[in-house]
Amino acid sequence: MNRRQKSVIAALLYMRRMKRRRKHRYWVHPVRLGREQHGEYHRLVLELRLDSDLFQQYFRLSRELFDELLARVGPSISKLDTRFRWAIGPAQRLAICLRYLATGDSFRTIAFSYRVGHCTVCRVVKEVADAIWQVLVAEFMPAPSREDWLSVAEGFRERWNFPNCVGSIDGKHVIIQAPDNSGSLYYNYKGTHSIVLLAVVDSNYLFRVVDVGGYGRASDGGTLYNSAFGEGLRDGTLDLPEDATIRGAEQRGRMPFVFVGDEAFPLRRNLMRPFPGPHVHGEKRVFNYRLSRARLVVECAFGILSSQWRMYRRVIGASPATAEVCVRATCVLHNYLRVMTLRRKETSAGYRQPGEGGADDCLQGVSRMAANNATREALRVRAQFASYFNQEGAVPWQVQP
């Protein structure tokens, strides 16, 4: 077959493919032309503004917070009108995104309700969720400084009786639809496909550090190892405070500031995990109880997150990239709602106001290091905490050794 014959065959295949292409019957479907008269935003949402309780149930945040959020992200999500179509306004775009985060409904269901295209909903959710993260992260989830870590440690000492604790760490599997040609990358031990949300939470259930997008097949320890936060923890670049004595136990000397996690995480000098085994006694049992009490903060934060944003209770049908953006948006919205509530109650004095840079500034530039087993120093630190919880730091309600 010569070159000319190949060109003729290619041209015929192209013409056949063009004939098979579906011809659009409408420039804009007649159903969507009635968006401003019958669409859910222009009818139901405007009526819900007259009832604050129903508005809260619909969007999972109050009318006042919705308007304030719109004022913050509106300039980032506005589109220009063209000669061909009128752009969807920023308020309606925010409503579509929040409705998806609040319910987890399919994009097609929301498209029918708001009388917009299915692809339009996909694009709006991703763009608005990313804008929410970019606009709010600097104020409501800033990169923790040394002063922030000290404030977090004071909160854990007062509320959860665990001194020198700078955060509770854990991972959460966010169920997604299996991506095409992904093999077993996203397949987790629960028999579903997921991405992993790794989070550090303070004593007020606020997310201080989040890492989203880990493969579901990885364990919590593996996700930590591959994250920027895990690299910073190994390298000592998280700007943690210097070792300090525990109030009332100065004779024990200086103790490091630590994160607390469950058995899935490795034991490190700045990362405490329980003593292993189903049957532990004596000081080890008391230590496991006190660590578990402080560690449950992150479990409660995940519970609040999934209760507020019901997309976590469904299988996310979007791509992993869109799912990651939505997860980040819900985390910073979680902080936004709690901080605004704490400010109104005048109990947010321990929360740091916006700083310079984004949430990942202090985690950039860290180098990879090889994993190692628990060092003698880490074992010594855990033993010191166990001894403290059984002597100077004992509380009346703890389990008996």
Short mmCIF file of C-alpha atoms in Angstrom, two decimals:
data_model
loop_
_atom_site.label_atom_id
_atom_site.label_comp_id
_atom_site.label_asym_id
_atom_site.label_seq_id
_atom_site.Cartn_x
_atom_site.Cartn_y
_atom_site.Cartn_z
CA MET A 1 0.00 0.00 0.00
CA ASN A 2 1.53 3.27 -1.15
CA ARG A 3 1.39 6.66 0.52
CA ARG A 4 -1.51 7.91 -1.62
CA GLN A 5 -3.69 4.93 -0.76
CA LYS A 6 -2.98 5.45 2.92
CA SER A 7 -4.00 9.10 2.64
CA VAL A 8 -7.28 8.17 0.91
CA ILE A 9 -8.11 5.57 3.57
CA ALA A 10 -7.33 8.04 6.35
CA ALA A 11 -9.58 10.64 4.73
CA LEU A 12 -12.44 8.14 4.39
CA LEU A 13 -12.10 7.11 8.04
CA TYR A 14 -12.13 10.75 9.11
CA MET A 15 -15.30 11.44 7.08
CA ARG A 16 -17.00 8.39 8.55
CA ARG A 17 -16.06 9.49 12.05
CA MET A 18 -17.42 12.97 11.42
CA LYS A 19 -20.74 11.53 10.21
CA ARG A 20 -21.05 9.43 13.35
CA ARG A 21 -20.61 12.42 15.60
CA ARG A 22 -23.82 13.32 17.42
CA LYS A 23 -25.31 16.52 16.11
CA HIS A 24 -26.53 18.97 18.74
CA ARG A 25 -30.20 19.68 18.42
CA TYR A 26 -30.03 22.79 20.59
CA TRP A 27 -27.51 25.49 21.36
CA VAL A 28 -29.09 25.66 24.83
CA HIS A 29 -31.67 23.06 25.82
CA PRO A 30 -35.15 24.53 26.35
CA VAL A 31 -35.26 23.08 29.86
CA ARG A 32 -32.17 25.08 30.83
CA LEU A 33 -33.54 28.25 29.32
CA GLY A 34 -35.99 28.35 32.22
CA ARG A 35 -33.23 28.31 34.83
CA GLU A 36 -34.02 31.73 36.24
CA GLN A 37 -37.75 30.98 36.45
CA HIS A 38 -37.76 27.37 37.64
CA GLY A 39 -34.21 26.48 38.69
CA GLU A 40 -33.65 25.37 42.27
CA TYR A 41 -31.39 28.31 43.10
CA HIS A 42 -33.83 30.95 41.83
CA ARG A 43 -36.86 29.33 43.49
CA LEU A 44 -36.09 27.10 46.47
CA VAL A 45 -32.86 28.70 47.69
CA LEU A 46 -34.37 32.18 47.66
CA GLU A 47 -37.33 30.89 49.67
CA LEU A 48 -35.01 29.15 52.14
CA ARG A 49 -33.42 32.50 52.93
CA LEU A 50 -36.62 33.33 54.80
CA ASP A 51 -36.04 30.42 57.21
CA SER A 52 -32.58 30.23 58.79
CA ASP A 53 -33.04 26.66 60.09
CA LEU A 54 -34.00 25.25 56.69
CA PHE A 55 -31.17 27.20 55.04
CA GLN A 56 -28.74 25.63 57.54
CA GLN A 57 -30.04 22.15 56.77
CA TYR A 58 -29.79 22.72 53.01
CA PHE A 59 -26.24 24.11 52.83
CA ARG A 60 -24.85 22.86 56.20
CA LEU A 61 -23.93 26.43 57.17
CA SER A 62 -25.91 29.46 58.23
CA ARG A 63 -27.17 32.22 55.97
CA GLU A 64 -24.73 34.73 57.48
CA LEU A 65 -21.73 32.45 56.96
CA PHE A 66 -22.83 31.71 53.40
CA ASP A 67 -22.92 35.43 52.60
CA GLU A 68 -19.55 36.00 54.24
CA LEU A 69 -18.03 33.05 52.36
CA LEU A 70 -19.47 34.42 49.13
CA ALA A 71 -17.85 37.80 49.83
CA ARG A 72 -14.50 36.04 50.29
CA VAL A 73 -14.51 33.71 47.27
CA GLY A 74 -16.87 35.60 44.96
CA PRO A 75 -14.16 37.52 43.08
CA SER A 76 -12.26 34.26 42.44
CA ILE A 77 -15.20 32.36 40.96
CA SER A 78 -16.93 35.08 38.91
CA LYS A 79 -17.15 34.63 35.15
CA LEU A 80 -17.73 37.17 32.38
CA ASP A 81 -20.83 37.17 30.20
CA THR A 82 -20.25 36.59 26.48
CA ARG A 83 -22.22 37.17 23.31
CA PHE A 84 -23.09 33.47 23.26
CA ARG A 85 -24.16 32.77 26.86
CA TRP A 86 -24.84 34.47 30.15
CA ALA A 87 -22.42 33.33 32.84
CA ILE A 88 -23.63 31.57 35.99
CA GLY A 89 -23.33 34.04 38.86
CA PRO A 90 -20.89 33.51 41.76
CA ALA A 91 -23.68 32.98 44.29
CA GLN A 92 -25.22 30.18 42.22
CA ARG A 93 -21.79 28.62 41.57
CA LEU A 94 -21.08 28.60 45.30
CA ALA A 95 -24.52 27.13 45.97
CA ILE A 96 -23.91 24.28 43.50
CA CYS A 97 -20.55 23.43 45.09
CA LEU A 98 -21.81 23.58 48.68
CA ARG A 99 -24.86 21.49 47.79
CA TYR A 100 -22.58 18.78 46.39
CA LEU A 101 -20.31 18.85 49.45
CA ALA A 102 -23.30 18.83 51.80
CA THR A 103 -25.11 15.91 50.17
CA GLY A 104 -22.76 13.96 47.92
CA ASP A 105 -25.51 13.78 45.28
CA SER A 106 -24.45 12.86 41.77
CA PHE A 107 -23.47 15.66 39.42
CA ARG A 108 -26.36 14.74 37.15
CA THR A 109 -28.91 15.04 39.96
CA ILE A 110 -27.65 18.52 40.87
CA ALA A 111 -27.59 19.45 37.17
CA PHE A 112 -31.29 18.64 36.81
CA SER A 113 -32.17 20.49 40.03
CA TYR A 114 -30.32 23.67 39.08
CA ARG A 115 -31.12 23.34 35.36
CA VAL A 116 -27.51 23.45 34.21
CA GLY A 117 -25.40 21.02 32.23
CA HIS A 118 -23.87 17.92 33.76
CA CYS A 119 -20.36 18.94 32.64
CA THR A 120 -21.02 22.42 34.00
CA VAL A 121 -21.62 21.01 37.48
CA CYS A 122 -18.40 18.98 37.27
CA ARG A 123 -16.41 22.07 36.35
CA VAL A 124 -18.13 24.35 38.87
CA VAL A 125 -17.59 21.98 41.80
CA LYS A 126 -13.89 21.60 41.08
CA GLU A 127 -13.24 25.29 40.41
CA VAL A 128 -15.20 26.58 43.41
CA ALA A 129 -13.78 23.96 45.81
CA ASP A 130 -10.27 24.91 44.73
CA ALA A 131 -11.09 28.61 45.18
CA ILE A 132 -12.41 27.96 48.69
CA TRP A 133 -9.14 26.26 49.62
CA GLN A 134 -6.96 28.96 48.08
CA VAL A 135 -8.87 31.82 49.71
CA LEU A 136 -9.38 30.40 53.20
CA VAL A 137 -6.23 28.36 53.83
CA ALA A 138 -3.97 31.28 54.76
CA GLU A 139 -6.33 32.41 57.52
CA PHE A 140 -7.98 29.24 58.78
CA MET A 141 -5.25 26.63 58.25
CA PRO A 142 -1.92 28.49 58.22
CA ALA A 143 1.42 26.73 58.40
CA PRO A 144 1.98 26.22 62.16
CA SER A 145 4.80 28.21 63.70
CA ARG A 146 6.63 27.47 66.94
CA GLU A 147 4.18 29.70 68.83
CA ASP A 148 1.27 27.79 67.31
CA TRP A 149 2.69 24.44 68.43
CA LEU A 150 3.11 25.82 71.96
CA SER A 151 -0.51 26.98 71.94
CA VAL A 152 -1.68 23.55 70.78
CA ALA A 153 0.38 21.86 73.50
CA GLU A 154 -1.20 24.08 76.15
CA GLY A 155 -4.65 23.10 74.89
CA PHE A 156 -3.88 19.38 75.12
CA ARG A 157 -2.49 19.84 78.64
CA GLU A 158 -5.58 21.68 79.85
CA ARG A 159 -8.34 19.75 78.06
CA TRP A 160 -6.91 16.26 77.63
CA ASN A 161 -4.26 16.01 80.38
CA PHE A 162 -1.46 15.17 77.95
CA PRO A 163 1.47 17.62 78.31
CA ASN A 164 3.88 18.41 75.47
CA CYS A 165 1.41 17.07 72.89
CA VAL A 166 1.26 19.15 69.71
CA GLY A 167 -1.40 17.22 67.82
CA SER A 168 -3.34 14.03 67.25
CA ILE A 169 -2.66 12.32 63.92
CA ASP A 170 -4.66 9.76 61.96
CA GLY A 171 -5.78 8.84 58.45
CA LYS A 172 -9.26 8.59 56.94
CA HIS A 173 -10.23 6.65 53.83
CA VAL A 174 -12.44 8.69 51.47
CA ILE A 175 -14.33 6.25 49.27
CA ILE A 176 -14.23 6.95 45.53
CA GLN A 177 -15.30 5.16 42.38
CA ALA A 178 -12.47 3.04 41.03
CA PRO A 179 -10.61 5.09 38.39
CA ASP A 180 -10.04 3.52 34.99
CA ASN A 181 -6.89 1.44 34.61
CA SER A 182 -5.87 2.07 38.23
CA GLY A 183 -5.38 -1.57 39.16
CA SER A 184 -5.13 -2.01 42.92
CA LEU A 185 -3.59 1.40 43.72
CA TYR A 186 -6.76 2.69 45.36
CA TYR A 187 -8.02 -0.66 46.72
CA ASN A 188 -7.92 -0.64 50.52
CA TYR A 189 -8.18 -3.25 53.24
CA LYS A 190 -11.90 -2.52 53.67
CA GLY A 191 -12.64 -3.80 50.17
CA THR A 192 -13.37 -0.37 48.66
CA HIS A 193 -11.42 2.12 46.56
CA SER A 194 -10.30 5.27 48.32
CA ILE A 195 -7.89 8.13 48.71
CA VAL A 196 -6.42 8.87 52.13
CA LEU A 197 -6.85 12.03 54.16
CA LEU A 198 -3.99 12.31 56.68
CA ALA A 199 -4.61 15.00 59.29
CA VAL A 200 -3.13 16.53 62.42
CA VAL A 201 -5.78 17.94 64.75
CA ASP A 202 -5.44 20.21 67.79
CA SER A 203 -7.35 20.11 71.07
CA ASN A 204 -10.23 22.20 69.64
CA TYR A 205 -10.90 19.74 66.76
CA LEU A 206 -9.25 22.10 64.24
CA PHE A 207 -7.21 20.70 61.37
CA ARG A 208 -3.65 22.02 61.60
CA VAL A 209 -2.04 19.99 58.81
CA VAL A 210 -3.73 17.90 56.10
CA ASP A 211 -2.28 15.71 53.37
CA VAL A 212 -4.78 14.49 50.76
CA GLY A 213 -4.40 12.07 47.89
CA GLY A 214 -2.57 9.07 49.29
CA TYR A 215 -3.41 5.76 47.60
CA GLY A 216 -5.97 3.65 49.45
CA ARG A 217 -3.72 0.60 49.37
CA ALA A 218 -1.17 2.30 51.66
CA SER A 219 -1.35 2.04 55.44
CA ASP A 220 -1.46 5.10 57.69
CA GLY A 221 2.24 4.66 58.39
CA GLY A 222 3.03 4.41 54.69
CA THR A 223 0.93 7.49 53.94
CA LEU A 224 2.78 9.40 56.64
CA TYR A 225 6.14 8.29 55.27
CA ASN A 226 5.31 9.50 51.75
CA SER A 227 3.80 12.83 52.86
CA ALA A 228 5.57 16.18 53.18
CA PHE A 229 4.59 16.25 56.84
CA GLY A 230 6.24 12.88 57.43
CA GLU A 231 9.42 14.07 55.75
CA GLY A 232 9.44 17.20 57.89
CA LEU A 233 8.90 15.11 61.02
CA ARG A 234 11.88 12.90 60.19
CA ASP A 235 14.08 15.82 59.18
CA GLY A 236 13.14 18.01 62.12
CA THR A 237 11.95 20.87 59.87
CA LEU A 238 8.46 21.32 61.34
CA ASP A 239 9.62 24.17 63.61
CA LEU A 240 8.57 22.25 66.73
CA PRO A 241 9.43 23.87 70.08
CA GLU A 242 12.59 22.85 71.86
CA ASP A 243 12.34 20.21 74.58
CA ALA A 244 10.76 21.56 77.75
CA THR A 245 10.08 20.36 81.27
CA ILE A 246 6.59 19.26 82.24
CA ARG A 247 4.85 21.42 84.80
CA GLY A 248 4.97 19.65 88.18
CA ALA A 249 7.59 17.16 87.02
CA GLU A 250 10.65 19.35 86.56
CA GLN A 251 12.87 16.71 88.12
CA ARG A 252 12.36 14.49 85.05
CA GLY A 253 14.23 16.96 82.89
CA ARG A 254 13.31 18.19 79.46
CA MET A 255 10.83 16.20 77.39
CA PRO A 256 10.22 16.51 73.63
CA PHE A 257 6.97 17.75 72.10
CA VAL A 258 5.18 14.83 70.49
CA PHE A 259 2.30 13.86 68.23
CA VAL A 260 0.04 10.97 69.27
CA GLY A 261 -1.22 8.25 66.93
CA ASP A 262 -2.50 4.68 66.94
CA GLU A 263 -0.69 1.40 66.28
CA ALA A 264 -0.54 2.04 62.53
CA PHE A 265 2.14 4.69 62.99
CA PRO A 266 5.80 4.10 63.80
CA LEU A 267 7.31 5.02 67.15
CA ARG A 268 9.54 8.07 66.87
CA ARG A 269 11.02 10.56 69.28
CA ASN A 270 8.29 13.05 68.32
CA LEU A 271 5.56 10.50 67.57
CA MET A 272 4.06 8.37 70.32
CA ARG A 273 2.07 5.19 69.75
CA PRO A 274 0.56 2.73 72.28
CA PHE A 275 2.45 -0.16 73.77
CA PRO A 276 1.73 -3.17 71.52
CA GLY A 277 -0.26 -6.24 72.52
CA PRO A 278 -3.89 -6.92 73.49
CA HIS A 279 -3.07 -7.46 77.17
CA VAL A 280 -0.84 -4.83 78.73
CA HIS A 281 -0.64 -4.15 82.46
CA GLY A 282 0.77 -1.72 84.92
CA GLU A 283 2.24 1.54 83.69
CA LYS A 284 1.83 0.48 80.06
CA ARG A 285 -1.92 0.13 80.44
CA VAL A 286 -2.23 3.60 81.98
CA PHE A 287 -0.09 5.09 79.22
CA ASN A 288 -2.24 3.48 76.51
CA TYR A 289 -5.39 4.88 78.13
CA ARG A 290 -4.03 8.42 78.40
CA LEU A 291 -2.67 8.35 74.84
CA SER A 292 -5.96 6.99 73.50
CA ARG A 293 -7.85 9.74 75.31
CA ALA A 294 -5.78 12.41 73.57
CA ARG A 295 -5.75 10.58 70.23
CA LEU A 296 -9.55 10.40 70.03
CA VAL A 297 -9.58 14.11 69.22
CA VAL A 298 -8.72 13.37 65.60
CA GLU A 299 -11.37 10.63 65.46
CA CYS A 300 -13.96 13.11 66.72
CA ALA A 301 -12.80 15.68 64.16
CA PHE A 302 -13.31 13.14 61.36
CA GLY A 303 -16.77 12.39 62.75
CA ILE A 304 -17.71 16.07 62.80
CA LEU A 305 -16.35 16.46 59.26
CA SER A 306 -18.35 13.57 57.80
CA SER A 307 -21.49 14.61 59.69
CA GLN A 308 -21.25 18.17 58.41
CA TRP A 309 -20.36 17.29 54.82
CA ARG A 310 -22.33 14.22 53.76
CA MET A 311 -20.28 13.55 50.65
CA TYR A 312 -18.07 11.43 52.94
CA ARG A 313 -21.00 9.05 53.44
CA ARG A 314 -21.27 8.25 49.74
CA VAL A 315 -19.04 6.96 46.99
CA ILE A 316 -17.50 9.96 45.27
CA GLY A 317 -18.02 9.44 41.56
CA ALA A 318 -15.65 12.19 40.46
CA SER A 319 -12.04 11.71 39.43
CA PRO A 320 -9.36 11.40 42.15
CA ALA A 321 -8.14 14.92 41.34
CA THR A 322 -11.61 16.40 41.87
CA ALA A 323 -12.08 14.30 45.03
CA GLU A 324 -8.81 15.67 46.45
CA VAL A 325 -9.90 19.25 45.82
CA CYS A 326 -13.26 18.62 47.49
CA VAL A 327 -11.64 16.99 50.53
CA ARG A 328 -9.29 19.93 51.00
CA ALA A 329 -12.21 22.34 50.67
CA THR A 330 -14.25 20.55 53.35
CA CYS A 331 -11.27 20.53 55.73
CA VAL A 332 -10.72 24.27 55.48
CA LEU A 333 -14.49 24.87 55.63
CA HIS A 334 -14.56 22.78 58.81
CA ASN A 335 -12.01 25.15 60.35
CA TYR A 336 -13.85 28.17 58.95
CA LEU A 337 -17.13 27.17 60.60
CA ARG A 338 -15.57 26.24 63.94
CA VAL A 339 -13.34 29.31 64.17
CA MET A 340 -16.19 31.69 63.30
CA THR A 341 -18.33 29.98 65.94
CA LEU A 342 -15.51 30.15 68.49
CA ARG A 343 -14.99 33.82 67.72
CA ARG A 344 -18.63 34.53 68.33
CA LYS A 345 -18.44 32.72 71.65
CA GLU A 346 -15.21 34.55 72.52
CA THR A 347 -13.35 31.31 73.19
CA SER A 348 -10.92 31.27 70.29
CA ALA A 349 -7.98 33.02 71.97
CA GLY A 350 -5.72 30.02 71.36
CA TYR A 351 -6.17 30.05 67.58
CA ARG A 352 -3.55 31.81 65.52
CA GLN A 353 -4.59 34.51 63.09
CA PRO A 354 -3.39 34.49 59.48
CA GLY A 355 0.32 34.31 58.86
CA GLU A 356 2.53 34.63 55.86
CA GLY A 357 2.32 31.98 53.15
CA GLY A 358 0.10 28.98 52.64
CA ALA A 359 -0.38 25.77 54.55
CA ASP A 360 2.49 23.95 52.88
CA ASP A 361 5.23 26.59 53.14
CA CYS A 362 7.00 25.03 56.11
CA LEU A 363 6.79 21.57 54.52
CA GLN A 364 8.57 22.37 51.26
CA GLY A 365 12.19 21.58 50.55
CA VAL A 366 12.45 18.63 52.94
CA SER A 367 14.54 15.71 51.77
CA ARG A 368 13.66 12.03 51.80
CA MET A 369 15.18 9.79 54.45
CA ALA A 370 15.15 6.05 54.88
CA ALA A 371 12.74 4.52 57.38
CA ASN A 372 14.13 2.98 60.53
CA ASN A 373 12.80 1.07 63.49
CA ALA A 374 12.01 2.63 66.83
CA THR A 375 15.19 4.02 68.32
CA ARG A 376 16.28 3.71 71.90
CA GLU A 377 15.61 7.40 72.33
CA ALA A 378 11.97 6.95 71.24
CA LEU A 379 11.52 4.02 73.62
CA ARG A 380 13.02 6.09 76.43
CA VAL A 381 10.66 8.99 75.76
CA ARG A 382 7.62 6.70 75.80
CA ALA A 383 8.78 5.13 79.05
CA GLN A 384 9.22 8.60 80.56
CA PHE A 385 5.66 9.58 79.64
CA ALA A 386 4.35 6.26 81.01
CA SER A 387 6.13 6.86 84.32
CA TYR A 388 4.81 10.44 84.49
CA PHE A 389 1.19 9.36 83.91
CA ASN A 390 1.46 6.88 86.78
CA GLN A 391 3.03 9.32 89.26
CA GLU A 392 2.98 13.14 89.03
CA GLY A 393 0.53 13.25 86.14
CA ALA A 394 -1.97 10.69 87.43
CA VAL A 395 -5.67 11.64 87.30
CA PRO A 396 -8.45 10.14 89.49
CA TRP A 397 -10.49 8.67 86.60
CA GLN A 398 -7.70 6.83 84.78
CA VAL A 399 -7.58 3.04 84.75
CA GLN A 400 -5.68 1.41 87.57
CA PRO A 401 -2.28 -0.12 86.76
#
